[in-house]
Coordinates of C-alpha atoms in Angstrom, one line a residue:
H8 CA -48.6 -9.2 107.4
R9 CA -45.1 -11.2 107.2
F10 CA -43.4 -8.6 109.3
L11 CA -46.1 -8.4 111.7
D12 CA -45.8 -12.3 112.0
D13 CA -42.4 -12.2 112.5
E14 CA -41.5 -14.3 109.2
P15 CA -39.3 -13.6 106.4
I16 CA -40.2 -10.6 104.1
K17 CA -39.6 -11.5 100.2
A18 CA -38.8 -8.4 97.4
L19 CA -36.8 -8.0 94.3
P20 CA -34.0 -5.8 94.0
I21 CA -35.4 -2.7 91.5
S22 CA -34.0 -2.0 87.9
R23 CA -31.9 0.4 86.5
W24 CA -34.8 2.0 85.0
E25 CA -36.6 2.5 88.3
R26 CA -33.4 4.1 90.4
T27 CA -33.0 6.4 87.0
V28 CA -36.5 7.8 87.5
R29 CA -36.5 8.4 91.3
W30 CA -33.0 9.8 90.5
V31 CA -34.6 12.0 88.5
K32 CA -37.6 12.7 91.0
R33 CA -34.8 13.7 93.3
H34 CA -32.7 15.7 91.3
P35 CA -35.2 17.6 88.3
A36 CA -32.6 20.5 87.9
M37 CA -29.4 17.7 87.0
A38 CA -31.5 15.6 85.6
I39 CA -32.5 18.6 82.8
L40 CA -29.0 19.9 82.5
T41 CA -27.9 16.2 81.5
L42 CA -30.4 15.6 79.2
L43 CA -29.4 18.8 77.7
T44 CA -26.5 18.1 77.8
I45 CA -26.8 14.1 75.6
L46 CA -28.9 15.9 72.8
V47 CA -26.8 18.8 72.0
T48 CA -24.0 16.5 71.8
L49 CA -26.2 14.1 70.0
A50 CA -27.3 17.4 67.5
G51 CA -23.4 18.0 67.2
M52 CA -22.6 14.5 66.4
G53 CA -25.2 14.3 63.6
L54 CA -24.3 17.7 62.3
V55 CA -20.6 16.7 61.7
T56 CA -21.8 13.3 60.6
W57 CA -23.9 15.2 57.7
Q58 CA -21.3 17.6 57.1
W59 CA -18.7 14.7 56.6
L60 CA -21.1 12.9 54.3
E61 CA -21.5 15.7 52.4
A62 CA -17.9 16.6 51.9
K63 CA -17.3 13.1 51.2
A64 CA -20.3 13.3 48.1
A65 CA -18.7 16.2 47.3
Q66 CA -15.5 14.2 46.9
Q67 CA -16.8 11.7 45.1
G68 CA -18.3 14.3 42.8
E69 CA -15.1 15.7 41.8
A70 CA -13.5 12.7 41.3
E71 CA -16.5 11.3 38.8
Q72 CA -16.0 15.0 37.3
R73 CA -12.0 14.1 37.1
K74 CA -12.6 11.0 35.4
L75 CA -14.9 12.2 33.2
A76 CA -13.2 15.0 31.8
E77 CA -10.0 13.1 31.3
R78 CA -12.2 10.4 29.6
S79 CA -13.2 13.0 27.4
L80 CA -9.8 14.7 26.8
R81 CA -8.4 10.2 25.7
E82 CA -11.0 10.4 23.2
A83 CA -10.4 13.8 22.0
R84 CA -6.7 13.0 21.6
M85 CA -7.9 9.4 20.0
N86 CA -10.1 11.1 17.7
L87 CA -7.2 13.5 16.6
Y88 CA -4.5 10.7 15.9
I89 CA -7.4 8.9 14.4
S90 CA -7.7 12.1 11.8
R91 CA -4.1 12.4 11.6
I92 CA -3.6 8.5 10.5
A93 CA -6.5 9.3 8.2
L94 CA -5.1 12.3 6.7
A95 CA -1.3 11.0 6.6
R96 CA -2.6 7.9 4.2
Q97 CA -4.6 10.0 2.3
E98 CA -0.8 12.4 1.6
W99 CA 0.6 9.0 1.0
R100 CA -1.4 8.1 -1.4
S101 CA -0.5 11.8 -3.3
G102 CA 2.9 10.7 -2.7
N103 CA 3.8 13.6 -0.2
L104 CA 6.3 11.9 1.7
S105 CA 7.1 14.9 3.8
Q106 CA 3.5 15.9 4.9
V107 CA 3.1 12.3 5.6
Q108 CA 6.0 12.3 7.8
A109 CA 4.7 16.0 9.8
L110 CA 1.6 14.3 10.2
L111 CA 3.1 11.2 12.2
R112 CA 5.3 13.6 14.1
A113 CA 2.4 14.8 15.8
C114 CA 1.4 11.7 16.7
P115 CA 1.8 11.0 21.0
E116 CA 3.8 8.5 21.2
E117 CA 1.8 6.4 23.7
L118 CA -1.3 6.0 21.3
R119 CA 0.8 4.7 18.1
E120 CA 0.1 1.5 17.3
W121 CA 0.5 -0.7 14.3
E122 CA -1.2 1.6 11.8
W123 CA 1.5 4.3 12.9
H124 CA 4.8 2.2 12.2
Y125 CA 2.8 0.9 9.3
L126 CA 2.8 4.2 7.5
N127 CA 5.8 5.4 8.9
R128 CA 7.5 2.3 7.3
L129 CA 5.6 4.0 3.8
A130 CA 7.2 7.0 4.4
R131 CA 10.4 6.3 5.0
S132 CA 10.6 3.3 2.3
D133 CA 13.8 5.0 1.2
L134 CA 16.1 2.4 3.2
F135 CA 19.4 5.0 2.7
T136 CA 20.2 8.3 1.2
F137 CA 23.8 8.6 0.0
R138 CA 24.7 12.4 -0.6
G139 CA 27.6 13.7 -2.8
T140 CA 30.1 16.0 -1.5
S141 CA 31.8 18.0 -4.7
G142 CA 32.2 17.0 -8.4
L143 CA 30.4 18.1 -11.9
N144 CA 28.9 14.9 -12.3
Q145 CA 28.0 13.6 -8.6
F146 CA 24.9 10.7 -9.1
Q147 CA 24.5 11.2 -12.5
N148 CA 23.7 7.6 -13.1
V149 CA 23.3 4.6 -10.7
A150 CA 23.0 1.0 -11.6
C151 CA 21.3 -1.6 -9.0
S152 CA 22.9 -5.2 -9.3
P153 CA 20.6 -8.4 -11.1
D154 CA 20.2 -9.5 -7.5
G155 CA 19.3 -6.4 -5.8
R156 CA 22.2 -6.7 -3.5
Y157 CA 24.1 -3.7 -4.3
L158 CA 23.9 0.2 -5.9
A159 CA 26.6 1.4 -8.0
F160 CA 26.9 5.3 -8.6
T161 CA 29.3 7.5 -10.2
V162 CA 31.1 9.7 -7.7
D163 CA 33.9 12.2 -7.5
K164 CA 34.1 13.0 -11.4
D165 CA 36.2 9.6 -12.4
Q166 CA 35.2 7.0 -10.0
V167 CA 32.3 4.8 -9.4
E168 CA 31.5 3.5 -5.6
I169 CA 29.3 0.2 -5.1
R170 CA 27.4 0.0 -2.0
D171 CA 25.9 -2.8 0.0
L172 CA 22.1 -2.2 -0.1
S173 CA 21.5 -4.3 2.8
T174 CA 23.5 -1.9 5.3
G175 CA 24.5 1.0 3.2
E176 CA 28.1 0.4 3.7
R177 CA 30.7 1.0 0.7
V178 CA 31.7 -2.3 -0.5
T179 CA 34.7 -0.6 -3.4
R180 CA 35.6 2.4 -5.7
L181 CA 36.8 1.7 -8.6
S182 CA 39.3 4.0 -11.0
G183 CA 41.1 4.0 -13.8
V184 CA 39.0 5.5 -16.8
D185 CA 40.1 8.7 -16.1
R186 CA 36.9 10.8 -17.6
F187 CA 33.8 12.4 -16.2
L188 CA 31.5 9.1 -16.2
S189 CA 28.1 9.2 -16.6
V190 CA 26.9 6.2 -17.6
V191 CA 27.2 2.6 -15.1
A192 CA 25.8 -0.8 -15.6
F193 CA 26.1 -4.0 -14.0
S194 CA 26.4 -7.7 -16.3
A195 CA 23.3 -9.9 -16.1
D196 CA 25.0 -12.1 -13.8
G197 CA 26.1 -9.3 -11.5
R198 CA 30.1 -10.1 -11.5
Y199 CA 31.0 -7.0 -14.2
L200 CA 30.4 -3.4 -14.1
A201 CA 31.0 -1.3 -17.3
A202 CA 31.0 2.7 -16.7
G203 CA 31.5 5.1 -19.5
G204 CA 32.4 9.0 -19.5
Q205 CA 32.9 12.3 -21.4
H206 CA 36.0 13.9 -22.3
I207 CA 38.0 15.5 -19.7
E208 CA 40.2 18.5 -20.3
G209 CA 43.4 17.1 -22.3
K210 CA 41.2 14.0 -23.1
K211 CA 39.2 14.5 -25.8
S212 CA 38.1 11.2 -26.8
A213 CA 34.9 9.3 -25.1
R214 CA 36.4 6.1 -22.8
Y215 CA 34.8 3.0 -20.9
A216 CA 35.7 0.2 -19.0
V217 CA 34.7 -2.7 -17.6
W218 CA 36.0 -4.6 -14.2
D219 CA 35.5 -7.9 -12.5
W220 CA 34.5 -5.4 -9.5
K221 CA 34.8 -7.7 -6.7
K222 CA 38.2 -8.2 -7.3
K223 CA 38.9 -4.8 -8.8
T224 CA 40.5 -6.1 -12.1
M225 CA 39.6 -3.7 -15.3
I226 CA 39.3 -6.3 -18.1
L227 CA 38.5 -4.0 -20.8
D228 CA 39.4 0.0 -21.5
R229 CA 38.4 1.3 -24.7
E230 CA 38.3 5.0 -26.3
L231 CA 36.1 5.5 -28.8
K232 CA 35.3 8.3 -31.6
G233 CA 32.4 10.3 -29.9
T234 CA 33.6 13.0 -26.8
V235 CA 30.3 11.8 -24.8
V236 CA 29.7 8.1 -24.0
S237 CA 26.0 8.2 -23.9
A238 CA 24.6 4.8 -23.3
L239 CA 25.7 1.6 -21.7
K240 CA 24.1 -1.5 -21.3
F241 CA 24.1 -5.1 -20.9
S242 CA 21.6 -7.7 -22.0
P243 CA 19.5 -9.5 -19.9
N244 CA 20.5 -12.6 -21.3
G245 CA 24.4 -12.2 -21.0
K246 CA 25.3 -12.2 -24.4
W247 CA 25.8 -8.7 -25.5
M248 CA 27.1 -5.4 -24.5
L249 CA 25.9 -2.2 -26.3
T250 CA 27.7 1.2 -26.1
A251 CA 26.8 4.2 -27.7
S252 CA 28.6 7.5 -28.4
T253 CA 28.4 11.1 -29.6
N254 CA 30.8 13.9 -30.6
L255 CA 29.6 16.9 -29.1
K256 CA 31.3 20.3 -29.9
A257 CA 30.2 23.1 -29.5
N258 CA 26.8 22.1 -28.1
E259 CA 26.1 20.8 -31.2
F260 CA 25.7 17.0 -31.9
Q261 CA 28.0 15.7 -34.5
G262 CA 27.2 11.9 -35.1
G263 CA 28.6 9.4 -32.8
E264 CA 29.0 5.7 -33.1
V265 CA 27.4 2.5 -31.5
E266 CA 29.3 -1.0 -30.6
L267 CA 27.7 -4.3 -29.8
W268 CA 29.8 -6.9 -28.3
D269 CA 29.6 -10.4 -27.5
W270 CA 30.3 -10.4 -24.3
P271 CA 31.1 -13.8 -23.3
N272 CA 33.9 -14.4 -26.0
R273 CA 35.1 -10.5 -25.6
K274 CA 34.8 -9.9 -29.3
L275 CA 33.2 -6.6 -30.8
N276 CA 30.3 -8.1 -32.8
H277 CA 29.4 -4.6 -34.9
S278 CA 30.1 -1.0 -34.8
S279 CA 27.8 1.0 -36.4
P280 CA 28.1 4.9 -37.0
I281 CA 25.6 7.7 -36.3
P282 CA 25.7 10.7 -38.5
S283 CA 23.7 12.8 -36.6
G284 CA 22.0 12.9 -33.1
W285 CA 22.6 11.6 -29.5
V286 CA 21.9 8.3 -28.3
N287 CA 20.2 8.6 -25.1
E288 CA 19.6 5.5 -24.2
V289 CA 19.3 1.7 -24.6
A290 CA 17.3 -1.2 -23.9
F291 CA 17.1 -5.2 -24.4
S292 CA 14.1 -6.8 -25.1
P293 CA 13.8 -9.9 -22.4
N294 CA 15.1 -12.0 -24.6
G295 CA 18.0 -10.4 -25.9
D296 CA 17.1 -10.5 -29.5
M297 CA 15.8 -7.1 -30.1
V298 CA 18.1 -4.0 -28.9
A299 CA 16.4 -0.2 -28.9
A300 CA 17.9 3.1 -29.0
A301 CA 16.4 6.3 -28.0
V302 CA 17.5 9.1 -30.3
M303 CA 17.5 12.5 -30.2
G304 CA 17.9 14.7 -33.6
Y305 CA 20.1 17.7 -34.3
S306 CA 18.3 20.3 -33.1
Q307 CA 17.0 18.3 -30.0
R308 CA 13.4 19.3 -30.5
T309 CA 12.7 15.6 -32.7
G310 CA 13.3 11.9 -31.6
F311 CA 12.6 8.6 -32.7
V312 CA 13.3 5.2 -31.4
G313 CA 15.7 2.8 -33.6
V314 CA 15.4 -0.9 -33.3
W315 CA 17.7 -3.7 -34.5
S316 CA 17.0 -7.3 -34.1
L317 CA 19.9 -9.6 -33.1
P318 CA 22.4 -11.1 -34.0
K319 CA 22.2 -10.1 -37.1
V320 CA 22.0 -6.8 -36.4
E321 CA 19.2 -5.7 -39.0
K322 CA 17.8 -2.1 -38.6
G323 CA 13.7 -2.2 -38.2
K324 CA 11.1 0.2 -38.6
P325 CA 11.8 3.2 -36.0
F326 CA 9.1 4.4 -33.4
H327 CA 8.0 7.6 -34.2
G328 CA 5.6 9.5 -32.0
H329 CA 7.2 11.9 -29.8
I330 CA 7.5 15.6 -31.2
R331 CA 11.0 16.4 -29.0
G332 CA 14.0 14.5 -28.1
I333 CA 13.5 10.9 -26.1
D334 CA 15.7 10.6 -22.8
A335 CA 14.6 7.1 -21.7
L336 CA 13.2 3.9 -22.4
A337 CA 12.3 0.0 -21.7
F338 CA 11.0 -3.2 -22.2
S339 CA 8.2 -4.7 -21.2
P340 CA 9.0 -7.9 -19.1
D341 CA 7.4 -9.9 -21.9
G342 CA 8.9 -7.9 -24.5
R343 CA 5.6 -6.9 -26.0
R344 CA 5.2 -3.6 -25.0
L345 CA 7.8 -0.8 -25.5
V346 CA 7.7 2.4 -22.9
T347 CA 9.6 5.9 -23.7
G348 CA 10.1 9.0 -21.8
S349 CA 10.6 12.5 -23.9
M350 CA 11.9 15.8 -23.5
D351 CA 8.1 16.7 -24.5
K352 CA 6.9 15.9 -20.9
T353 CA 5.0 12.7 -22.3
V354 CA 5.5 9.0 -21.6
I355 CA 4.1 7.0 -24.6
I356 CA 3.3 3.2 -24.0
W357 CA 4.1 1.2 -27.7
D358 CA 3.1 -2.2 -29.3
V359 CA 6.6 -3.5 -30.2
E360 CA 5.0 -5.8 -33.1
K361 CA 2.6 -3.1 -34.6
R362 CA 5.1 0.1 -34.0
K363 CA 1.6 1.4 -32.7
I364 CA 1.0 3.6 -29.8
L365 CA -1.4 2.4 -27.0
H366 CA -1.5 5.3 -24.6
T367 CA 0.5 9.0 -24.3
L368 CA 0.5 9.3 -20.8
K369 CA 0.4 13.1 -19.4
G370 CA 0.9 14.5 -16.2
H371 CA 4.5 15.6 -15.5
E372 CA 5.6 19.3 -15.6
G373 CA 8.7 18.8 -16.8
M374 CA 11.3 16.6 -19.0
V375 CA 10.8 12.7 -18.4
T376 CA 14.0 11.9 -18.0
G377 CA 13.7 8.2 -17.3
V378 CA 11.5 4.6 -17.3
E379 CA 10.8 1.5 -16.2
Y380 CA 8.5 -1.6 -15.6
S381 CA 7.7 -3.3 -12.6
P382 CA 9.0 -6.8 -12.5
D383 CA 5.4 -7.9 -12.8
G384 CA 4.8 -6.0 -15.8
A385 CA 1.4 -4.6 -14.3
M386 CA 3.2 -0.6 -13.7
I387 CA 5.3 1.7 -15.0
A388 CA 7.3 4.5 -13.2
S389 CA 8.7 7.6 -14.8
S390 CA 10.6 10.5 -13.3
S391 CA 11.0 14.0 -14.6
T392 CA 12.7 16.9 -14.1
D393 CA 9.6 18.3 -12.0
R394 CA 10.9 16.7 -9.5
T395 CA 8.1 13.7 -9.2
I396 CA 8.3 10.3 -10.3
R397 CA 5.0 9.1 -11.6
L398 CA 3.1 5.6 -11.1
W399 CA 0.9 4.7 -14.5
D400 CA -0.9 1.2 -15.2
A401 CA 0.4 -0.5 -17.6
E402 CA -2.6 -1.9 -18.9
T403 CA -4.5 1.3 -19.0
G404 CA -2.0 4.4 -19.0
A405 CA -4.2 5.2 -15.8
P406 CA -2.5 7.6 -13.5
L407 CA -1.7 5.6 -9.8
R408 CA 0.4 7.8 -7.5
T409 CA 2.8 10.6 -7.6
L410 CA 5.8 10.6 -5.5
R411 CA 7.4 13.7 -4.0
G412 CA 10.2 14.2 -2.2
H413 CA 13.1 15.3 -4.4
S414 CA 14.6 19.0 -3.5
A415 CA 16.6 19.2 -7.2
T416 CA 16.1 17.3 -10.6

């Protein structure tokens, strides 16, 4: 009506939706094709997205599986490491040091923590290994200085070598005795070193010498009636030096001689013959008022410990108990006990005052060649030709540990 009345017409523009509807009505085929194209595109995109999501999920699953496998492998390696550490500790307690080292070597480096390094130090408690070259008496006897800084041992038949135990380096060599050296000993203050030996070709008598070793000065040189210096020792209080020699002819013991020196005055205090037998070792009591000697009988099948009180050198009642010769002996730090080791493969702990056997220790499969108390007197160590060192409880005689590692007696 507004048009007929010649008035302005009021109208609104159509929307995009209305235009689309009108276009579809005018072009139905084209509209259907367009719709199908859109649907196919959307379906393709959906399928691609689904496949991508599936692949990502699979990758995440594989990553989780890898992490799980890696974690399981780490746990298995750690369990194996812990097992090896536990076995190594057991072997250490049994004294099988070579097996301890083998187990520790098998442990991966990246897993080695303080427990590995602790056991490794225990298994390698030997600071240095000194190896001989040639000679009939390589390392027949060793002695440690009282302050624990130096080690002396026989080398090259007629020489004594001294090493610094903090570095393993040679400090000096001593010579001049011209015998097969078989015994060495430091004085109580560590200043002097004594060494003695047996007859050498053309030299039938035994001989020993004492050096102020840091100055390489020989202050005593003495020949004995016997053919072998079998024992040599300074007293802990620095007052005495004792030597023992034996006549060995045609593999038979034909007596010998014991000499006791007033060491501060360099004076021979006492000399006594040994009618028969062989003195294998001597030991002073800690306060220096008694000396004991391990004596092997003529046939090597009997042995006893002879004792003398000092300074008067009064002979006391001997210790009898081993059924074969005695190779080693030592006093306890308090002087109340004496321990002896014998060719009969046993170690005996004695009450010194009562001359009574307290314990007979069995376990070595060879002759016992050395015995010693720990500084606190709680343990006894014994060495043997069975290539072991055994540790014992000094109070009860119970075995504590067996150390293995030597390849020869």
